[in-house]
PDB file of C-alpha atoms and ligand atoms in Angstrom:
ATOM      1  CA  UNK A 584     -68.437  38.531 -62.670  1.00  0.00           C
ATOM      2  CA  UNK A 585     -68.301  35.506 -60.021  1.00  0.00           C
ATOM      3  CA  UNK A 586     -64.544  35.691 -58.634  1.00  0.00           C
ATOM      4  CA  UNK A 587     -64.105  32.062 -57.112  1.00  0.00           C
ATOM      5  CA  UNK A 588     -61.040  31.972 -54.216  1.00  0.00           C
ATOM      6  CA  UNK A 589     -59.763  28.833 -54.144  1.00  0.00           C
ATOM      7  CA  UNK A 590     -57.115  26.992 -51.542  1.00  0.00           C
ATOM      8  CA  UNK A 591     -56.699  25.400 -48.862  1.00  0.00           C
ATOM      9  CA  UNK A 592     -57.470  26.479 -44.943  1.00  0.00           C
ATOM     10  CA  UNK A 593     -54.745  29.401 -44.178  1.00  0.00           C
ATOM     11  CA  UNK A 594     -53.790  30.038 -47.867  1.00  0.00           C
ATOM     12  CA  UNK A 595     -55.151  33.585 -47.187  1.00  0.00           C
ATOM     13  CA  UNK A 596     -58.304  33.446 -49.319  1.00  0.00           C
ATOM     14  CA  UNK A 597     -60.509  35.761 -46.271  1.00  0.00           C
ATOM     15  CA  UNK A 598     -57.218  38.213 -46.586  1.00  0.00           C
ATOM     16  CA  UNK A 599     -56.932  38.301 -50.228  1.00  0.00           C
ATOM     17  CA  UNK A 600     -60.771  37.983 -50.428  1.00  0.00           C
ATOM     18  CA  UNK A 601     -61.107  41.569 -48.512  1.00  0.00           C
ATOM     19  CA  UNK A 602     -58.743  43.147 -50.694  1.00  0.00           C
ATOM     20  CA  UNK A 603     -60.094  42.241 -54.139  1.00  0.00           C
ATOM     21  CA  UNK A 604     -63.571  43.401 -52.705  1.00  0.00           C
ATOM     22  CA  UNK A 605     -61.999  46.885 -51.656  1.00  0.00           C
ATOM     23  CA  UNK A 606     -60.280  47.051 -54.720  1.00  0.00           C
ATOM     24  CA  UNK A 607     -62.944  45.809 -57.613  1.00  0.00           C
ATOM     25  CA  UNK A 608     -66.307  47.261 -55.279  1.00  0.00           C
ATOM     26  CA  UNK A 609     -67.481  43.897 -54.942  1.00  0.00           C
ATOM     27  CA  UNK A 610     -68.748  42.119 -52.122  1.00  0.00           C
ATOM     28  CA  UNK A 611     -66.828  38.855 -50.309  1.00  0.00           C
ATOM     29  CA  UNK A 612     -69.193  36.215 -49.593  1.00  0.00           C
ATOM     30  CA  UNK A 613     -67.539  33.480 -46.918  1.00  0.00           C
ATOM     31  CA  UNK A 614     -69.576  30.601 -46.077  1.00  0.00           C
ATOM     32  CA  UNK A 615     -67.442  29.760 -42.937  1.00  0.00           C
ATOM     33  CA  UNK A 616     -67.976  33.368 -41.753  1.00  0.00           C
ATOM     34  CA  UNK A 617     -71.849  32.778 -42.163  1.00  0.00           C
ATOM     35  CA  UNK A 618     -71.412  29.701 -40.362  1.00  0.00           C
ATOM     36  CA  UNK A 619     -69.641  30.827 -37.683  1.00  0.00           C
ATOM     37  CA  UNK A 620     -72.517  33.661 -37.135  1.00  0.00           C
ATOM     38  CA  UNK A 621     -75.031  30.868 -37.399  1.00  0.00           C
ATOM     39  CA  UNK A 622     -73.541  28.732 -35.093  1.00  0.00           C
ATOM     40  CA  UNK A 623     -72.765  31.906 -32.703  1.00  0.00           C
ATOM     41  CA  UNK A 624     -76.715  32.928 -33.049  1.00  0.00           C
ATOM     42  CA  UNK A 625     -77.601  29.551 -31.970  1.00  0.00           C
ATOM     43  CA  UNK A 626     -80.339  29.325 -35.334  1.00  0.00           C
ATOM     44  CA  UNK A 627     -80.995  25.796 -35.969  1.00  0.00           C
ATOM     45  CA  UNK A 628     -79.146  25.895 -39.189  1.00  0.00           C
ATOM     46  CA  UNK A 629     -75.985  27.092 -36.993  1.00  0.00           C
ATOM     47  CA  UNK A 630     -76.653  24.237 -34.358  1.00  0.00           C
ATOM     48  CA  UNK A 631     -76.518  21.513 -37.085  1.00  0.00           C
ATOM     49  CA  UNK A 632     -73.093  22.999 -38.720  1.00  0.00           C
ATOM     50  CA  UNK A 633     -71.328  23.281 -35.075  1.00  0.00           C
ATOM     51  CA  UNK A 634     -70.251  19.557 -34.647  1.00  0.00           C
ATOM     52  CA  UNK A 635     -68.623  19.163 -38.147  1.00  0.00           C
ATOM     53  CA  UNK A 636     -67.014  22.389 -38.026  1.00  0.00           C
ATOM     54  CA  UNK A 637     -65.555  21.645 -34.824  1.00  0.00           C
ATOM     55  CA  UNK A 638     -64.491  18.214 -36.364  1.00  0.00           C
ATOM     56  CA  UNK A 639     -62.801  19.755 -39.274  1.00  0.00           C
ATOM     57  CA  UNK A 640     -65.397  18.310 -41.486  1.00  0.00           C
ATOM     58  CA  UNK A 641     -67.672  19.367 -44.158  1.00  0.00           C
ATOM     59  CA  UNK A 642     -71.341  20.776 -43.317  1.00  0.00           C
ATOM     60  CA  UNK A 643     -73.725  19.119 -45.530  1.00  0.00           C
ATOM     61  CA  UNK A 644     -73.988  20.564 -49.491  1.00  0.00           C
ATOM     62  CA  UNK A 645     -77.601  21.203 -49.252  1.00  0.00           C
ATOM     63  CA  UNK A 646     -76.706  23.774 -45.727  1.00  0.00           C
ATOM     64  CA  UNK A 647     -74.096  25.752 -47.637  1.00  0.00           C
ATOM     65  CA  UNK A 648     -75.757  25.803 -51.149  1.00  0.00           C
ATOM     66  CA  UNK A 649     -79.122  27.270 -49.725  1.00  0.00           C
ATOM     67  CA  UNK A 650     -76.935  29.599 -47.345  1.00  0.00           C
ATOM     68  CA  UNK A 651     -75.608  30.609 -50.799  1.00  0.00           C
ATOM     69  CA  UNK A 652     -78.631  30.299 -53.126  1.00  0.00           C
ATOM     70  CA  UNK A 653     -79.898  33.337 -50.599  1.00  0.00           C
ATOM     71  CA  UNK A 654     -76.960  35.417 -50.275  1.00  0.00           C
ATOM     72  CA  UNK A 655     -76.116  35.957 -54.167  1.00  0.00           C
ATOM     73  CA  UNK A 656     -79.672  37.038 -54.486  1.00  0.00           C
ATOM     74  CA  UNK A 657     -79.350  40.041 -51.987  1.00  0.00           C
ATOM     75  CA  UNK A 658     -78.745  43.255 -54.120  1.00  0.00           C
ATOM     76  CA  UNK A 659     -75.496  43.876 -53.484  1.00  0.00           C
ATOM     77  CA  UNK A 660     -74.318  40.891 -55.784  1.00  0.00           C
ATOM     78  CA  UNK A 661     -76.027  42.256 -58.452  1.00  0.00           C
ATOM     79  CA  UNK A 662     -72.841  43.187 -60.540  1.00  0.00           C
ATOM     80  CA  UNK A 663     -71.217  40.151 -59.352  1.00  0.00           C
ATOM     81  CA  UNK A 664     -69.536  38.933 -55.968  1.00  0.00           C
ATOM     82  CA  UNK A 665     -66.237  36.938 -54.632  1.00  0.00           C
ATOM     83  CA  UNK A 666     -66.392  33.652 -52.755  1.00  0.00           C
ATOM     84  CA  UNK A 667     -64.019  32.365 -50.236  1.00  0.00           C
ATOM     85  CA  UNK A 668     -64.698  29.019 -48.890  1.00  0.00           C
ATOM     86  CA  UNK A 669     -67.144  27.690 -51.681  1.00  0.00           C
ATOM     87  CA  UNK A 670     -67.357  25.558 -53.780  1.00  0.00           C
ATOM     88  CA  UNK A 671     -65.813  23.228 -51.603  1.00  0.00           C
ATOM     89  CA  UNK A 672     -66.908  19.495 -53.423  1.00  0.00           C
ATOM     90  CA  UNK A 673     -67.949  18.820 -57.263  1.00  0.00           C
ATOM     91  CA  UNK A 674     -71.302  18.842 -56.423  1.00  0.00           C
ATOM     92  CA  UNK A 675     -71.392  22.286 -54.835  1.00  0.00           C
ATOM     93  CA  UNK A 676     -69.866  23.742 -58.079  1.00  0.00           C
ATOM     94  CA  UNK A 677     -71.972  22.099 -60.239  1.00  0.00           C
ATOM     95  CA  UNK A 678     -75.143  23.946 -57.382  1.00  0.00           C
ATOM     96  CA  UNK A 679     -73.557  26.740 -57.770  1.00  0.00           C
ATOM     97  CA  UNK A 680     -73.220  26.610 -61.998  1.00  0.00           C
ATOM     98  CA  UNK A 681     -77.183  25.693 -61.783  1.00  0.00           C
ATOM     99  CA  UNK A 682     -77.700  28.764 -59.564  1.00  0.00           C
ATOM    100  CA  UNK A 683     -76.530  31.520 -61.432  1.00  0.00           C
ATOM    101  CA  UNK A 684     -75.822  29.859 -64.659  1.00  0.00           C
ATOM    102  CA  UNK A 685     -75.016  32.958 -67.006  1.00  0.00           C
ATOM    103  CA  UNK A 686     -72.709  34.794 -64.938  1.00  0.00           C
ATOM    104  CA  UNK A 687     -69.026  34.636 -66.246  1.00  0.00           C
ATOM    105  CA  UNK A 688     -66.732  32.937 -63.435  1.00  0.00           C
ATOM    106  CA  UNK A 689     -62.845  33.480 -62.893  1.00  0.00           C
ATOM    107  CA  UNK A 690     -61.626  30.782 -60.420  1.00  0.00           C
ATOM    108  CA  UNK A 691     -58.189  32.038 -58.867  1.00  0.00           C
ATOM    109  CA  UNK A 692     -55.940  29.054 -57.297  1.00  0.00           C
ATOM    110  CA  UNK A 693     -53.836  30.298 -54.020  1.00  0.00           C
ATOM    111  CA  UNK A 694     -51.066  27.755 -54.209  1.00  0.00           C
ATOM    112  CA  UNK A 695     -49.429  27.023 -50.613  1.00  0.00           C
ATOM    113  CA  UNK A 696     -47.911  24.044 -49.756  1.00  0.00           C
ATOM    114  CA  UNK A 697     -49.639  21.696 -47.272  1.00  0.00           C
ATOM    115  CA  UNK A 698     -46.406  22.053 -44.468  1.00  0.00           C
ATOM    116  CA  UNK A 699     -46.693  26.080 -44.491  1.00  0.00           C
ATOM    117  CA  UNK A 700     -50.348  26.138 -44.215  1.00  0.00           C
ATOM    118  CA  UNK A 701     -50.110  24.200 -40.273  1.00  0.00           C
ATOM    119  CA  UNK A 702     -47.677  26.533 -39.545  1.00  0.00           C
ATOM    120  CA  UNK A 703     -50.142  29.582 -40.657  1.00  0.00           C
ATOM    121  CA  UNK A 704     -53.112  28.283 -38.890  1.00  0.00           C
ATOM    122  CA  UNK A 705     -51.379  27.376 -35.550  1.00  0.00           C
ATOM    123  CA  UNK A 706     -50.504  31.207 -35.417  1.00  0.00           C
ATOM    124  CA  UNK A 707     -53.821  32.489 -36.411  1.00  0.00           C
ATOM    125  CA  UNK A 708     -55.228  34.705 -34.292  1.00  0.00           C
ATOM    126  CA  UNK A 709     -58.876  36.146 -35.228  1.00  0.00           C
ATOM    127  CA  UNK A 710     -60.531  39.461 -34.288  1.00  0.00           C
ATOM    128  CA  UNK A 711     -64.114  38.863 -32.684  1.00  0.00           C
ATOM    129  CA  UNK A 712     -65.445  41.800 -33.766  1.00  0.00           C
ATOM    130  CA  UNK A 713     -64.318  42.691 -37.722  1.00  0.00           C
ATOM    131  CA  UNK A 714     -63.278  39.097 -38.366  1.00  0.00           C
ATOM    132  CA  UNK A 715     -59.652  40.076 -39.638  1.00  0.00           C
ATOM    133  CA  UNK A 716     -56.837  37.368 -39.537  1.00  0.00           C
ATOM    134  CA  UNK A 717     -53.198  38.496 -38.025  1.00  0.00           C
ATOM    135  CA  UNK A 718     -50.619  35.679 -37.129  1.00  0.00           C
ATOM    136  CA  UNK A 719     -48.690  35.776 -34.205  1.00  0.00           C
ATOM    137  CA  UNK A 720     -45.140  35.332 -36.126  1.00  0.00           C
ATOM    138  CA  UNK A 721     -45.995  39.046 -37.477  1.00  0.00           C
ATOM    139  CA  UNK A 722     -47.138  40.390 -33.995  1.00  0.00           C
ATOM    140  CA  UNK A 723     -45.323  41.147 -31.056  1.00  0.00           C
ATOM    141  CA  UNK A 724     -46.632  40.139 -27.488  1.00  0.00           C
ATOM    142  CA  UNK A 725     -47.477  43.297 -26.259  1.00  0.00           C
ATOM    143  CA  UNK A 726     -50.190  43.710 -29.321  1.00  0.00           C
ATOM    144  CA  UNK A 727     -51.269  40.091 -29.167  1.00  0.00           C
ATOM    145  CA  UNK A 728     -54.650  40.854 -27.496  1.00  0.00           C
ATOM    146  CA  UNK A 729     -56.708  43.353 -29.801  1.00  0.00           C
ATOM    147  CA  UNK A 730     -56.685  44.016 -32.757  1.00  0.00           C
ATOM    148  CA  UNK A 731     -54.660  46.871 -34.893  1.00  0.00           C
ATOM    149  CA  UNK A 732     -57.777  47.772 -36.784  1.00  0.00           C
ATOM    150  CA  UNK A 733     -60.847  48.056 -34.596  1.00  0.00           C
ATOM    151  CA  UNK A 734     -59.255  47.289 -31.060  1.00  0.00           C
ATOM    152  CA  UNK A 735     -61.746  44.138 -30.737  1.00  0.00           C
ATOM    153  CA  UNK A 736     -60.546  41.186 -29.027  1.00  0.00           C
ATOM    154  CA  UNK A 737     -58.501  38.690 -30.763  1.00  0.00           C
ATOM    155  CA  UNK A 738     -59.113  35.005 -30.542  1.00  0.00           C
ATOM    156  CA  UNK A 739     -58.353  31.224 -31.310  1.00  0.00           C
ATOM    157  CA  UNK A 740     -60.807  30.075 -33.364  1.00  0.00           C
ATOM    158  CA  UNK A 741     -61.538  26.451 -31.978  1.00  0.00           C
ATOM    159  CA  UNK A 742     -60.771  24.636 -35.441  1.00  0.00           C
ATOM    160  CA  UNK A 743     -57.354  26.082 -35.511  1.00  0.00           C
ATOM    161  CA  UNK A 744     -56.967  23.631 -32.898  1.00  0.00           C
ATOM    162  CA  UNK A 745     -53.733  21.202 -34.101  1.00  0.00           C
ATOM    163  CA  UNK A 746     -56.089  17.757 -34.367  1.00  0.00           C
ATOM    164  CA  UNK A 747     -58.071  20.100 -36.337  1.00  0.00           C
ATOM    165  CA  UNK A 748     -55.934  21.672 -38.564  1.00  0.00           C
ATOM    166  CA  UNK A 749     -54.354  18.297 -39.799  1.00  0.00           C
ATOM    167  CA  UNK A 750     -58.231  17.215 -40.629  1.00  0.00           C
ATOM    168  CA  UNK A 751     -59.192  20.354 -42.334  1.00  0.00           C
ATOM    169  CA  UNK A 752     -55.970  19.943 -44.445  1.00  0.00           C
ATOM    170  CA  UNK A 753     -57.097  16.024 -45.268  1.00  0.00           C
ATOM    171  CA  UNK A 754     -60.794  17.052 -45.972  1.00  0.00           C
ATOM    172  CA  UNK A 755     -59.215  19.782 -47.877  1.00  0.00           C
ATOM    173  CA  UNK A 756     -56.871  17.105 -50.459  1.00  0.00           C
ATOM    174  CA  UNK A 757     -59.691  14.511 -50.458  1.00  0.00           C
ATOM    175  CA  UNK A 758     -62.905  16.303 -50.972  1.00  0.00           C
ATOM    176  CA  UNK A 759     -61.685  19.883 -52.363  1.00  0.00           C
ATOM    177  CA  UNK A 760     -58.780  19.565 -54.598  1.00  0.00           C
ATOM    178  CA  UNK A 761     -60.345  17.562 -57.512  1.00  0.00           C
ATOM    179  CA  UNK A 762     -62.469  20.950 -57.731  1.00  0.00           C
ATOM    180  CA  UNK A 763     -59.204  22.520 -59.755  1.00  0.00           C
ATOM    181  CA  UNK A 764     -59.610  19.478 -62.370  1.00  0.00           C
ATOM    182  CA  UNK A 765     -63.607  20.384 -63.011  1.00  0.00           C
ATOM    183  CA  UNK A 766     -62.758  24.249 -63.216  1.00  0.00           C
ATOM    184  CA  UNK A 767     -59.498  23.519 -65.223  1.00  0.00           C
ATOM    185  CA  UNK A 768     -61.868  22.040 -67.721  1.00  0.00           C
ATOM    186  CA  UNK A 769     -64.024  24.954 -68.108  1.00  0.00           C
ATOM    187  CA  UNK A 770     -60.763  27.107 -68.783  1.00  0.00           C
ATOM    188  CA  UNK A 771     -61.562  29.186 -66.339  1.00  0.00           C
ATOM    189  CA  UNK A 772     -59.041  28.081 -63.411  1.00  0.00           C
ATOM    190  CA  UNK A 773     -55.587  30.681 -62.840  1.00  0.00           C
ATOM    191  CA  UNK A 774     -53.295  29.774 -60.128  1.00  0.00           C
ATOM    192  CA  UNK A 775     -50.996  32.086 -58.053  1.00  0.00           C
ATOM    193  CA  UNK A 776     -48.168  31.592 -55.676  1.00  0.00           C
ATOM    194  CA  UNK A 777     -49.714  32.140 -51.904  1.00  0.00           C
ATOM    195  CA  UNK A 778     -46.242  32.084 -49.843  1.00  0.00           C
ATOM    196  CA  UNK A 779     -45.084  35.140 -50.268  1.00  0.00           C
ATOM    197  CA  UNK A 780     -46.444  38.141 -48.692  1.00  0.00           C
ATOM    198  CA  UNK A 781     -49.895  39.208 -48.578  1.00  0.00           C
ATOM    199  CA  UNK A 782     -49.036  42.263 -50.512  1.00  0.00           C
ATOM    200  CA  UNK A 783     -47.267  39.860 -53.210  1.00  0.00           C
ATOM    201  CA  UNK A 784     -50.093  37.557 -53.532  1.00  0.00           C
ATOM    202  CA  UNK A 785     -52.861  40.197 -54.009  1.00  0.00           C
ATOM    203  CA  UNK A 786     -50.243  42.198 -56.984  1.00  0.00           C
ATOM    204  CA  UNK A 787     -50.601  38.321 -58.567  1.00  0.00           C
ATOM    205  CA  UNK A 788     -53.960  38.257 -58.108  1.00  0.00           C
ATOM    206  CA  UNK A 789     -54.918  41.627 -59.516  1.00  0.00           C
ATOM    207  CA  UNK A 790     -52.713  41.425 -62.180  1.00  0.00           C
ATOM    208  CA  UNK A 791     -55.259  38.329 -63.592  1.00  0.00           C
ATOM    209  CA  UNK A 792     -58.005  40.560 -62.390  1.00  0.00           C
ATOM    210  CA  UNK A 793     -57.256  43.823 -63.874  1.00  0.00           C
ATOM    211  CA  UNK A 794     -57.699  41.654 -66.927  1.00  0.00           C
ATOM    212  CA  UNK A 795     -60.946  40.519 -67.024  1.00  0.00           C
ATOM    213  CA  UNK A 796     -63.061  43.450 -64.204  1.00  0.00           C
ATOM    214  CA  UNK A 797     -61.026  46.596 -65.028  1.00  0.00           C
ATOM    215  CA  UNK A 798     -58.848  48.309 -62.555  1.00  0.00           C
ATOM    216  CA  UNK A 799     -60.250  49.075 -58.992  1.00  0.00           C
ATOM    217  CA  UNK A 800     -60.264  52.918 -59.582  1.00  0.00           C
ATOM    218  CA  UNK A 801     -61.971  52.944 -62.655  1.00  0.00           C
ATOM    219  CA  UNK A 802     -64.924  51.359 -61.721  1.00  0.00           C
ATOM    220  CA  UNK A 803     -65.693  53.474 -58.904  1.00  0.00           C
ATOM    221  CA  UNK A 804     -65.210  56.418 -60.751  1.00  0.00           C
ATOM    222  CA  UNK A 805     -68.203  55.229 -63.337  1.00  0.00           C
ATOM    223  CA  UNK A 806     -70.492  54.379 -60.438  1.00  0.00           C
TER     224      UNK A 806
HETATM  225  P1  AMP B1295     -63.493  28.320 -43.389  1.00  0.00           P
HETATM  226  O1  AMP B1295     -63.706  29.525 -42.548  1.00  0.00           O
HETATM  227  O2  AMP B1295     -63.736  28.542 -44.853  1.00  0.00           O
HETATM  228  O3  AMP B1295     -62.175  27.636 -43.104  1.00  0.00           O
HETATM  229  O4  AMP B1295     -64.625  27.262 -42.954  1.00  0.00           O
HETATM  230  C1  AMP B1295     -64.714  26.784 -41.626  1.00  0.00           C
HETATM  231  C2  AMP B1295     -65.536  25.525 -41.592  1.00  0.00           C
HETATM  232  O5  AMP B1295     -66.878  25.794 -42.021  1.00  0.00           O
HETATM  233  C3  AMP B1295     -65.052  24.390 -42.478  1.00  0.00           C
HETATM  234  O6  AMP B1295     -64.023  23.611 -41.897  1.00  0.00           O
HETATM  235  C4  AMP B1295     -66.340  23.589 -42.674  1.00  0.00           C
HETATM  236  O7  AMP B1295     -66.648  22.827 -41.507  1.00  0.00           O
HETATM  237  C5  AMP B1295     -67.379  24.683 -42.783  1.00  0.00           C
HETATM  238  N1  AMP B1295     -67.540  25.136 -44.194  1.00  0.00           N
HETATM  239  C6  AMP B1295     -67.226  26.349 -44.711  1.00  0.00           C
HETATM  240  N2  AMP B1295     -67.520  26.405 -46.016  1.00  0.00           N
HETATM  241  C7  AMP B1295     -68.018  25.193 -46.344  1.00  0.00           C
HETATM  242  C8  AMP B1295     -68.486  24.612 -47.556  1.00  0.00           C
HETATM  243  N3  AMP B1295     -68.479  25.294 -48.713  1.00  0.00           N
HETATM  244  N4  AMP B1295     -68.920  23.328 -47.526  1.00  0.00           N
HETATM  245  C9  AMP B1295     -68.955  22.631 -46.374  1.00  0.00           C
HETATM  246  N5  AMP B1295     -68.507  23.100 -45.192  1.00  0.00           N
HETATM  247  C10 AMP B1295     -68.049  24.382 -45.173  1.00  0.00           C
END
C-alpha cells in the first residue's frame, strides 16, 4: 500500500507521517527531508534544489521524481511506504502512477486553513539532529533550545522565514491543490480535519487506515 500525505506546508504531514509509519511498520519517505540532506551534503543534485527551496518554490519534477524513482526501490518499501511532500504537481502524480503502477494508493487530505498554517510555521522550530517539528506556542523558553527527544539542537529552518512562508502557501494553492481534483477522480482521495491536536488528527487518520492496512499491532505480530 502507497499512503499519500497530502496538505499544505505546516498541516503536520512530517508529524502525522512519523506516526502512521510507527504505527502500520512502514517507512515515511519526505522529499523535502532528502532535499534538505542534499543540499546540506553539498551533492550537485542538493546545490541545484538550494535556490528554489530558499525561494519557496518548486525544485524541478524530473529532481524529485528520480530522488523518488530510487528511494521506493530500496527494500524497505517493499510492502509499501508513506509520502509526505510528494506528489506535489499533476505531473509528478501521474510519474509517480507510471512508477509503481500496481500498487494500491490511499491519498489522505490534512485540511488546515491557509491563516492557521502562517501561524504554525512562524513557530516551527526543527531539531538538527532527528528532524522532529515542536512549535514554540507548545514550548516554554527554558526548553526552547534542544530538543525533548534526542537533546539535538533546535533550529529555524530558513524557509520558515515570513516572505517565505506566504510563497510556499501560494505555490502550495496554485501548483498543489488541483492534485485533490486528479486523486478525487481515482476515488481514492479521504480528507481529515488538521486543526485540532496532533493526537486528534492521527485517531482521524487511523481510523481510514485501520480500514484498508489492518491495525498497527497486528501486523507486527505476523512479521
Ligand atoms: P517540505 O519539507 O515538504 O515543506 O519541502 C521543502 C521544500 O523542498 C519545498 O518548499 C520545495 O522547495 C522542495 N520540495 C519538497 N518536495 C518537493 C516536490 N515534491 N516537488 C518540488 N519541490 C519539492
Amino acid at each position: 500500500m502507497r499512503v499519500v500525505l497530502f496538505g499544505g506546508p505546516g498541516s503536520g504531514k512530517g508529524t502525522q507521517g512519523d506516526l502512521v509509519s510507527e504505527r502500520y511498520g512502514l517507512p515515511r519517505i519526505s522529499t523535502g527531508d532528502l532535499l534538505r540532506e542534499a543540499v546540506k551534503t553539498g551533492t550537485p543534485l542538493g546545490r541545484r534544489a538550494e535556490v528554489f527551496i530558499k525561494a519557496g518554490e518548486l525544485v524541478s519534477d524530473e529532481i524529485v521524481e528520480e530522488m523518488i524513482r530510487e528511494r521506493i526501490e530500496a527494500e524497505d518499501c517493499r510492502e509499501g511506504y508513506i509520502l509526505d511532500g510528494f506528489p506535489r504537481t499533476i505531473p509528478q502524480a501521474e510519474a509517480l502512477a507510471r512508477m509503481d503502477a500496481t500498487r494500491p494508493e490511499i491519498v489522505i487530505g490534512i485540511e488546515v486553513r491557509s491563516e492557521i498554517l502562517v501561524g504554525r510555521l512562524s513557530g516551527r522550530l526543527v531539531c538538527s539532529a532527528c528532524q522532529t517539528a515542536t512549535n514554540t506556542s507548545v514550548r516554554t523558553p527554558a526548553n526552547d533550545v534542544v530538543c525533548n527527544l534526542c537533546g539535538g539542537r533546535l533550529e529555524r529552518r530558513t524557509d520558515d522565514a515570513p516572505e517565505v512562508i506566504r510563497q510556499r502557501i501560494k505555490v502550495y494553492q496554485e501548483q498543489t491543490e488541483p492534485l485533490k481534483a486528479y486523486y478525487l477522480r481515482k476515488c481514492v482521495y479521504r480528507e481529515v480535519d488538521g486543526e485540532g491536536t496532533i493526537d486528534e488528527t492521527f485517531r482521524r487518520i487511523t481510523l481510514i487506515l485501520d480500514a484498508v492496512l489492518g491495525r498497527g499491532e497486528e501486523r507486527r505480530i505476523q512479521r
